[in-house]
CSV table of C-alpha atoms in Angstrom, one decimal:
chain,number,residue,atom,x,y,z
A,1,UNK,CA,141.4,152.9,122.5
A,2,UNK,CA,140.8,150.5,125.4
A,3,UNK,CA,143.7,152.2,128.5
A,4,UNK,CA,143.8,149.1,131.3
A,5,UNK,CA,142.6,145.5,130.1
A,6,UNK,CA,142.6,143.1,132.0
A,7,UNK,CA,143.0,139.0,130.6
A,8,UNK,CA,141.7,136.0,131.1
A,9,UNK,CA,143.4,133.5,129.7
A,10,UNK,CA,141.7,129.8,130.4
A,11,UNK,CA,142.7,126.1,131.1
A,12,UNK,CA,141.2,125.3,127.8
A,13,UNK,CA,144.2,127.3,126.3
A,14,UNK,CA,146.8,126.2,128.1
A,15,UNK,CA,146.7,122.7,128.8
A,16,UNK,CA,147.6,119.7,125.7
A,17,UNK,CA,145.7,116.9,125.9
A,18,UNK,CA,146.7,115.3,128.4
A,19,UNK,CA,145.9,117.9,131.2
A,20,UNK,CA,150.0,119.8,131.4
A,21,UNK,CA,150.1,123.1,130.9
A,22,UNK,CA,152.0,124.0,127.1
A,23,UNK,CA,154.9,126.5,127.2
A,24,UNK,CA,154.0,128.0,124.3
A,25,UNK,CA,150.9,129.2,124.4
A,26,UNK,CA,152.3,131.3,127.8
A,27,UNK,CA,155.2,132.5,125.0
A,28,UNK,CA,152.9,133.8,123.0
A,29,UNK,CA,150.6,135.6,125.6
A,30,UNK,CA,152.9,137.1,126.8
A,31,UNK,CA,154.8,138.4,123.9
A,32,UNK,CA,151.5,140.0,123.2
A,33,UNK,CA,150.7,141.4,126.0
A,34,UNK,CA,154.4,143.1,126.2
A,35,UNK,CA,153.1,144.4,123.3
A,36,UNK,CA,150.4,145.8,124.6
A,37,UNK,CA,152.1,147.4,127.4
A,38,UNK,CA,154.8,148.7,124.7
A,39,UNK,CA,151.7,151.0,123.6
A,40,UNK,CA,150.8,151.8,127.5
A,41,UNK,CA,148.6,149.5,127.4
A,42,UNK,CA,148.4,148.7,131.3
A,43,UNK,CA,147.6,144.8,131.6
A,44,UNK,CA,146.5,142.7,134.6
A,45,UNK,CA,146.2,138.8,133.7
A,46,UNK,CA,144.0,136.5,135.4
A,47,UNK,CA,145.7,132.9,134.4
A,48,UNK,CA,144.8,129.2,135.4
A,49,UNK,CA,147.2,126.2,134.9
A,50,UNK,CA,148.7,126.0,138.3
A,51,UNK,CA,147.1,122.6,138.7
A,52,UNK,CA,148.0,121.4,135.3
A,53,UNK,CA,151.7,122.2,136.1
A,54,UNK,CA,151.5,120.2,138.7
A,55,UNK,CA,150.1,117.6,137.4
A,56,UNK,CA,153.1,117.6,134.3
A,57,UNK,CA,155.5,117.7,137.0
A,58,UNK,CA,154.2,115.2,138.8
A,59,UNK,CA,153.4,113.0,136.5
A,60,UNK,CA,150.0,112.3,137.2
A,61,UNK,CA,147.1,111.6,135.3
A,62,UNK,CA,143.3,113.0,135.2
A,63,UNK,CA,141.3,109.5,136.3
A,64,UNK,CA,140.0,110.1,139.7
A,65,UNK,CA,141.1,113.4,141.3
A,66,UNK,CA,140.2,113.9,145.1
A,67,UNK,CA,140.3,117.5,145.7
A,68,UNK,CA,143.1,117.0,147.9
A,69,UNK,CA,145.3,115.7,145.0
A,70,UNK,CA,144.4,119.0,143.0
A,71,UNK,CA,145.6,121.3,146.4
A,72,UNK,CA,148.8,119.2,146.6
A,73,UNK,CA,148.9,120.0,142.1
A,74,UNK,CA,148.0,123.3,142.4
A,75,UNK,CA,150.6,124.0,145.3
A,76,UNK,CA,153.6,122.4,143.4
A,77,UNK,CA,152.4,123.7,139.5
A,78,UNK,CA,151.7,127.6,141.1
A,79,UNK,CA,155.4,128.6,142.2
A,80,UNK,CA,156.3,126.6,138.6
A,81,UNK,CA,153.4,128.4,136.5
A,82,UNK,CA,155.1,131.8,137.9
A,83,UNK,CA,158.4,130.4,137.7
A,84,UNK,CA,157.7,130.6,133.8
A,85,UNK,CA,155.8,133.5,133.4
A,86,UNK,CA,158.8,135.1,135.2
A,87,UNK,CA,161.3,133.9,133.2
A,88,UNK,CA,159.6,134.7,130.0
A,89,UNK,CA,158.2,138.6,131.3
A,90,UNK,CA,162.0,139.0,132.3
A,91,UNK,CA,163.4,137.8,128.7
A,92,UNK,CA,161.2,141.0,127.2
A,93,UNK,CA,162.7,143.3,130.8
A,94,UNK,CA,159.0,143.7,132.5
A,95,UNK,CA,158.0,143.0,135.3
A,96,UNK,CA,155.7,140.9,136.8
A,97,UNK,CA,154.0,140.1,140.2
A,98,UNK,CA,152.3,137.4,141.6
A,99,UNK,CA,148.8,137.4,143.4
A,100,UNK,CA,146.6,135.0,144.7
A,101,UNK,CA,143.5,135.3,145.9
A,102,UNK,CA,140.3,134.3,147.3
A,103,UNK,CA,136.5,134.5,147.3
A,104,UNK,CA,137.1,135.7,150.8
A,105,UNK,CA,139.0,139.0,150.5
A,106,UNK,CA,136.5,140.6,148.4
A,107,UNK,CA,133.8,139.5,151.1
A,108,UNK,CA,135.5,142.3,153.7
A,109,UNK,CA,135.7,146.4,152.2
A,110,UNK,CA,139.0,146.3,154.2
A,111,UNK,CA,140.8,143.4,152.1
A,112,UNK,CA,138.5,144.4,148.8
A,113,UNK,CA,140.6,148.1,148.9
A,114,UNK,CA,143.6,147.2,149.8
A,115,UNK,CA,143.8,144.3,147.1
A,116,UNK,CA,142.4,147.4,145.1
A,117,UNK,CA,145.6,149.2,146.2
A,118,UNK,CA,148.0,146.9,145.4
A,119,UNK,CA,147.1,146.4,141.9
A,120,UNK,CA,146.8,150.1,140.8
A,121,UNK,CA,150.6,150.7,142.8
A,122,UNK,CA,152.5,147.7,140.8
A,123,UNK,CA,150.6,149.0,138.0
A,124,UNK,CA,151.7,152.9,138.6
A,125,UNK,CA,155.0,151.3,138.5
A,126,UNK,CA,154.8,149.0,134.9
A,127,UNK,CA,154.3,145.4,136.6
A,128,UNK,CA,152.4,143.2,135.1
A,129,UNK,CA,150.2,141.6,137.5
A,130,UNK,CA,148.9,137.2,137.6
A,131,UNK,CA,146.1,136.6,139.0
A,132,UNK,CA,145.5,133.9,140.4
A,133,UNK,CA,142.6,131.4,143.1
A,134,UNK,CA,144.0,130.5,146.1
A,135,UNK,CA,143.1,127.0,145.5
A,136,UNK,CA,145.0,125.1,148.0
A,137,UNK,CA,143.6,126.9,150.9
A,138,UNK,CA,139.9,128.2,149.4
A,139,UNK,CA,136.5,126.3,151.3
A,140,UNK,CA,134.7,124.8,149.6
A,141,UNK,CA,131.8,127.3,150.2
A,142,UNK,CA,133.5,129.6,148.9
A,143,UNK,CA,135.6,129.0,145.5
A,144,UNK,CA,135.1,130.9,142.7
A,145,UNK,CA,133.1,129.2,139.6
A,146,UNK,CA,136.2,129.5,138.1
A,147,UNK,CA,138.4,132.0,137.1
A,148,UNK,CA,135.6,134.1,134.8
A,149,UNK,CA,134.7,134.9,138.4
A,150,UNK,CA,136.9,136.4,139.4
A,151,UNK,CA,138.2,138.2,136.5
A,152,UNK,CA,134.9,140.0,136.0
A,153,UNK,CA,135.6,140.7,139.6
A,154,UNK,CA,138.7,142.6,138.9
A,155,UNK,CA,137.6,143.9,136.2
A,156,UNK,CA,135.2,146.4,137.9
A,157,UNK,CA,137.0,146.5,141.3
A,158,UNK,CA,140.1,148.8,139.1
A,159,UNK,CA,137.5,150.3,135.9
A,160,UNK,CA,139.4,148.3,133.4
A,161,UNK,CA,138.2,149.5,130.7
A,162,UNK,CA,137.3,146.1,129.2
A,163,UNK,CA,138.1,142.3,129.5
A,164,UNK,CA,139.1,140.0,127.3
A,165,UNK,CA,138.5,136.1,127.7
A,166,UNK,CA,140.8,133.7,126.5
A,167,UNK,CA,138.8,130.7,125.7
A,168,UNK,CA,139.4,127.2,123.5
A,169,UNK,CA,136.5,128.4,121.3
A,170,UNK,CA,135.9,131.3,119.1
A,171,UNK,CA,133.7,132.9,121.1
A,172,UNK,CA,129.3,132.6,121.7
A,173,UNK,CA,127.9,130.1,119.1
A,174,UNK,CA,124.5,130.4,118.9
A,175,UNK,CA,123.9,126.5,118.8
A,176,UNK,CA,125.5,124.3,121.0
A,177,UNK,CA,129.3,123.6,120.0
A,178,UNK,CA,128.9,120.0,119.2
A,179,UNK,CA,126.6,121.2,116.3
A,180,UNK,CA,129.0,121.8,112.8
A,181,UNK,CA,127.4,124.7,111.8
A,182,UNK,CA,127.5,126.9,114.4
A,183,UNK,CA,128.6,130.7,114.0
A,184,UNK,CA,129.9,133.2,116.3
A,185,UNK,CA,127.7,135.7,117.3
A,186,UNK,CA,130.1,138.5,116.1
A,187,UNK,CA,128.5,141.4,118.4
A,188,UNK,CA,126.0,141.3,121.3
A,189,UNK,CA,124.2,145.1,122.9
A,190,UNK,CA,123.7,145.4,126.5
A,191,UNK,CA,120.2,146.6,125.8
A,192,UNK,CA,119.5,143.0,123.7
A,193,UNK,CA,122.0,140.8,125.9
A,194,UNK,CA,118.6,138.7,127.3
A,195,UNK,CA,117.8,137.1,124.5
A,196,UNK,CA,120.9,135.6,123.7
A,197,UNK,CA,120.8,134.2,126.7
A,198,UNK,CA,118.6,131.5,125.5
A,199,UNK,CA,121.4,130.6,123.0
A,200,UNK,CA,124.0,129.9,125.8
A,201,UNK,CA,124.4,125.6,126.4
A,202,UNK,CA,125.8,124.9,130.6
A,203,UNK,CA,128.5,122.2,128.3
A,204,UNK,CA,132.1,122.8,130.4
A,205,UNK,CA,135.2,121.4,129.0
A,206,UNK,CA,136.8,118.7,130.6
A,207,UNK,CA,140.0,120.7,131.8
A,208,UNK,CA,138.2,123.7,132.8
A,209,UNK,CA,135.6,124.4,136.3
A,210,UNK,CA,133.4,126.9,134.1
A,211,UNK,CA,132.1,127.1,130.4
A,212,UNK,CA,130.1,130.0,128.4
A,213,UNK,CA,127.0,130.2,130.8
A,214,UNK,CA,129.7,131.2,133.4
A,215,UNK,CA,131.3,134.0,130.8
A,216,UNK,CA,128.0,135.0,129.7
A,217,UNK,CA,126.7,135.7,132.9
A,218,UNK,CA,130.0,138.0,133.8
A,219,UNK,CA,129.9,139.6,131.0
A,220,UNK,CA,126.0,141.0,131.3
A,221,UNK,CA,127.2,142.1,134.7
A,222,UNK,CA,130.3,143.4,132.9
A,223,UNK,CA,128.4,145.7,130.4
A,224,UNK,CA,126.0,146.8,132.7
A,225,UNK,CA,128.3,148.7,134.3
A,226,UNK,CA,130.3,150.2,131.8
A,227,UNK,CA,132.7,147.3,131.2
A,228,UNK,CA,133.1,145.9,127.3
A,229,UNK,CA,133.6,142.7,127.3
A,230,UNK,CA,136.0,140.4,124.8
A,231,UNK,CA,135.4,136.4,124.2
A,232,UNK,CA,138.2,134.9,121.8
A,233,UNK,CA,139.6,131.5,120.5
A,234,UNK,CA,143.5,132.2,122.5
A,235,UNK,CA,145.5,129.9,120.7
A,236,UNK,CA,144.5,132.5,117.2
A,237,UNK,CA,147.9,134.0,116.7
A,238,UNK,CA,147.5,138.7,117.1
A,239,UNK,CA,144.8,137.9,119.5
A,240,UNK,CA,145.0,140.4,121.5
A,241,UNK,CA,146.6,143.2,119.6
A,242,UNK,CA,143.1,141.7,117.1
A,243,UNK,CA,140.9,143.1,119.8
A,244,UNK,CA,142.8,146.2,120.9
A,245,UNK,CA,142.4,147.1,117.5
A,246,UNK,CA,138.7,146.6,116.8
A,247,UNK,CA,139.3,144.1,114.3
A,248,UNK,CA,136.4,141.7,114.0
A,249,UNK,CA,136.6,139.0,115.8
A,250,UNK,CA,135.3,136.6,118.4
A,251,UNK,CA,132.3,138.0,120.7
A,252,UNK,CA,131.8,141.2,121.8
A,253,UNK,CA,129.9,142.4,124.5
A,254,UNK,CA,129.2,146.1,124.0
A,255,UNK,CA,128.5,148.1,127.7
A,256,UNK,CA,125.8,150.6,128.5
A,257,UNK,CA,128.1,154.2,127.6
A,258,UNK,CA,128.4,154.7,130.7
A,259,UNK,CA,130.0,153.7,134.0
A,260,UNK,CA,128.3,152.5,137.5
A,261,UNK,CA,130.0,154.2,140.8
A,262,UNK,CA,132.3,152.4,142.0
A,263,UNK,CA,130.6,151.1,145.3
A,264,UNK,CA,127.9,150.0,142.5
A,265,UNK,CA,129.8,148.2,140.0
A,266,UNK,CA,130.8,145.7,143.5
A,267,UNK,CA,127.3,145.8,144.9
A,268,UNK,CA,126.9,144.4,141.7
A,269,UNK,CA,129.3,141.3,142.2
A,270,UNK,CA,128.0,140.4,145.2
A,271,UNK,CA,126.8,137.2,145.1
A,272,UNK,CA,128.0,134.2,147.9
A,273,UNK,CA,129.4,137.6,150.1
A,274,UNK,CA,126.3,139.3,151.8
A,275,UNK,CA,126.4,138.5,155.7
A,276,UNK,CA,122.7,138.5,155.3
A,277,UNK,CA,119.1,139.0,154.0
A,278,UNK,CA,116.5,141.4,154.1
A,279,UNK,CA,112.8,140.7,152.2
A,280,UNK,CA,110.7,142.8,151.5
A,281,UNK,CA,107.2,143.3,150.5
A,282,UNK,CA,105.2,143.1,147.3
A,283,UNK,CA,105.2,147.2,147.1
A,284,UNK,CA,108.7,147.3,147.6
A,285,UNK,CA,110.0,145.1,145.7
A,286,UNK,CA,107.1,147.1,142.3
A,287,UNK,CA,109.2,150.1,143.4
A,288,UNK,CA,113.0,148.9,143.5
A,289,UNK,CA,112.8,147.5,140.2
A,290,UNK,CA,111.3,150.7,138.7
A,291,UNK,CA,113.2,152.1,136.1
A,292,UNK,CA,111.1,155.0,136.3
A,293,UNK,CA,112.2,156.5,140.1
A,294,UNK,CA,115.3,156.7,142.0
A,295,UNK,CA,114.4,155.2,146.0
A,296,UNK,CA,115.9,154.2,148.9
A,297,UNK,CA,115.5,150.9,151.4
A,298,UNK,CA,113.1,152.2,154.3
A,299,UNK,CA,112.2,150.1,157.2
A,300,UNK,CA,108.2,150.4,156.5
A,301,UNK,CA,109.1,148.0,153.2
A,302,UNK,CA,110.7,144.7,155.1
A,303,UNK,CA,109.1,141.8,156.5
A,304,UNK,CA,111.8,140.1,157.2
A,305,UNK,CA,115.8,139.9,158.1
A,306,UNK,CA,118.0,137.5,157.7
A,307,UNK,CA,121.2,136.4,159.5
A,308,UNK,CA,123.8,138.7,161.2
A,309,UNK,CA,125.3,141.3,160.4
A,310,UNK,CA,126.9,145.1,161.1
A,311,UNK,CA,126.8,148.8,159.6
A,312,UNK,CA,128.5,148.7,156.6
A,313,UNK,CA,127.9,145.0,155.4
A,314,UNK,CA,126.3,143.9,152.4
A,315,UNK,CA,123.4,142.6,152.9
A,316,UNK,CA,121.2,140.6,149.9
A,317,UNK,CA,117.7,142.0,148.8
A,318,UNK,CA,114.9,139.4,148.4
A,319,UNK,CA,111.3,139.3,147.6
A,320,UNK,CA,108.1,138.2,149.4
A,321,UNK,CA,108.3,135.2,146.6
A,322,UNK,CA,112.5,135.0,148.1
A,323,UNK,CA,113.5,136.2,144.5
A,324,UNK,CA,116.9,137.9,144.6
A,325,UNK,CA,115.7,142.0,143.7
A,326,UNK,CA,119.6,142.6,144.3
A,327,UNK,CA,122.3,143.1,146.8
A,328,UNK,CA,123.2,146.5,149.4
A,329,UNK,CA,125.0,147.9,152.1
A,330,UNK,CA,123.3,148.1,155.3
A,331,UNK,CA,123.3,151.3,157.4
A,332,UNK,CA,122.0,149.7,160.5
A,333,UNK,CA,123.5,146.4,162.0
A,334,UNK,CA,120.8,143.2,162.5
A,335,UNK,CA,119.8,143.7,165.0
A,336,UNK,CA,118.5,147.3,164.9
A,337,UNK,CA,116.5,146.5,161.7
A,338,UNK,CA,115.0,143.9,163.3
A,339,UNK,CA,113.5,146.4,165.3
A,340,UNK,CA,112.3,149.7,163.7
A,341,UNK,CA,111.4,146.5,160.4
A,342,UNK,CA,107.8,147.5,159.0
A,343,UNK,CA,107.8,150.8,160.8
A,344,UNK,CA,107.1,154.5,159.6
A,345,UNK,CA,109.3,156.7,159.1
A,346,UNK,CA,113.4,156.2,160.3
A,347,UNK,CA,117.2,157.1,158.2
A,348,UNK,CA,117.4,154.2,154.7
A,349,UNK,CA,118.3,150.6,155.8
A,350,UNK,CA,120.0,150.7,152.5
A,351,UNK,CA,120.4,154.9,150.9
A,352,UNK,CA,119.3,154.0,146.5
A,353,UNK,CA,123.9,155.1,146.5
A,354,UNK,CA,124.5,151.6,148.2
A,355,UNK,CA,122.2,150.3,146.5
A,356,UNK,CA,122.4,147.6,143.4
A,357,UNK,CA,119.1,146.2,141.6
A,358,UNK,CA,119.5,144.0,139.2
């Protein structure tokens, strides 16, 4: 039985054909989350819909929208969206809380830990955190791919048992959604997940930023960290209860049996959040990729240091062909690493406990 669940509800589930938010869907989701809480299951809700709410309030259309227009819609719509959630939860004697975040909040370790404490305190007090990206102030360089990525980060941060992604399709399909004969893949095991990657299309809905490829990428990272992922149709009645009870709905990504450490979970989601890059030689890259041994990154294996970073910052690790190997927490600042790069001996630049190789 799952005890801590992150539920992500997508724009395609919440939206009507005109792009505005369907309040009846919110009513259904809130009712289902309340039912889970009565079973002592902690729930964090990651929601889209602020832009759609704002668009509806301002009676705007989706034609020729600029980034500035969407910022205005988000600013106006977030208020109404939370008012709706608060009203629906209050009817059921449940408190909810708004948490607005940007990708920058996950870059800084202090912000990351503070955000985690906030979530845990809300859950401790029986409050449902409702999370959305702060679209009003997020800058282009640090925008989440979509709320799937945000939900994955939070699931990893909180060591959730599962992430449930509610979308407008029935799950991961074995061919294009436009294929009338496409069938749902009901189970994808972590050990064989790469075999299914080629079946995923890059098609996106008309109202969302992401798509099934983003969802698959998020699921792949989480299951390797020991967290289960479910992708299912959010407009299906009692969908959350069906998933929690183990019924055969949507697509289930089966995780590794053992969760990795909190540090490595954070590192797994460091794409776009690094302060610099360490380039390593071919011998070191082979050793780091090897599953037969445990090793730290020593100075002798480093051939190049890019960017400026401080001790404790997350850095990306790449091989001599510029292929990404993974991420790590540097034990030294960039200037000191440049001095010792390629030298024998010395302390590890990235200790194994603070190293994640993809």
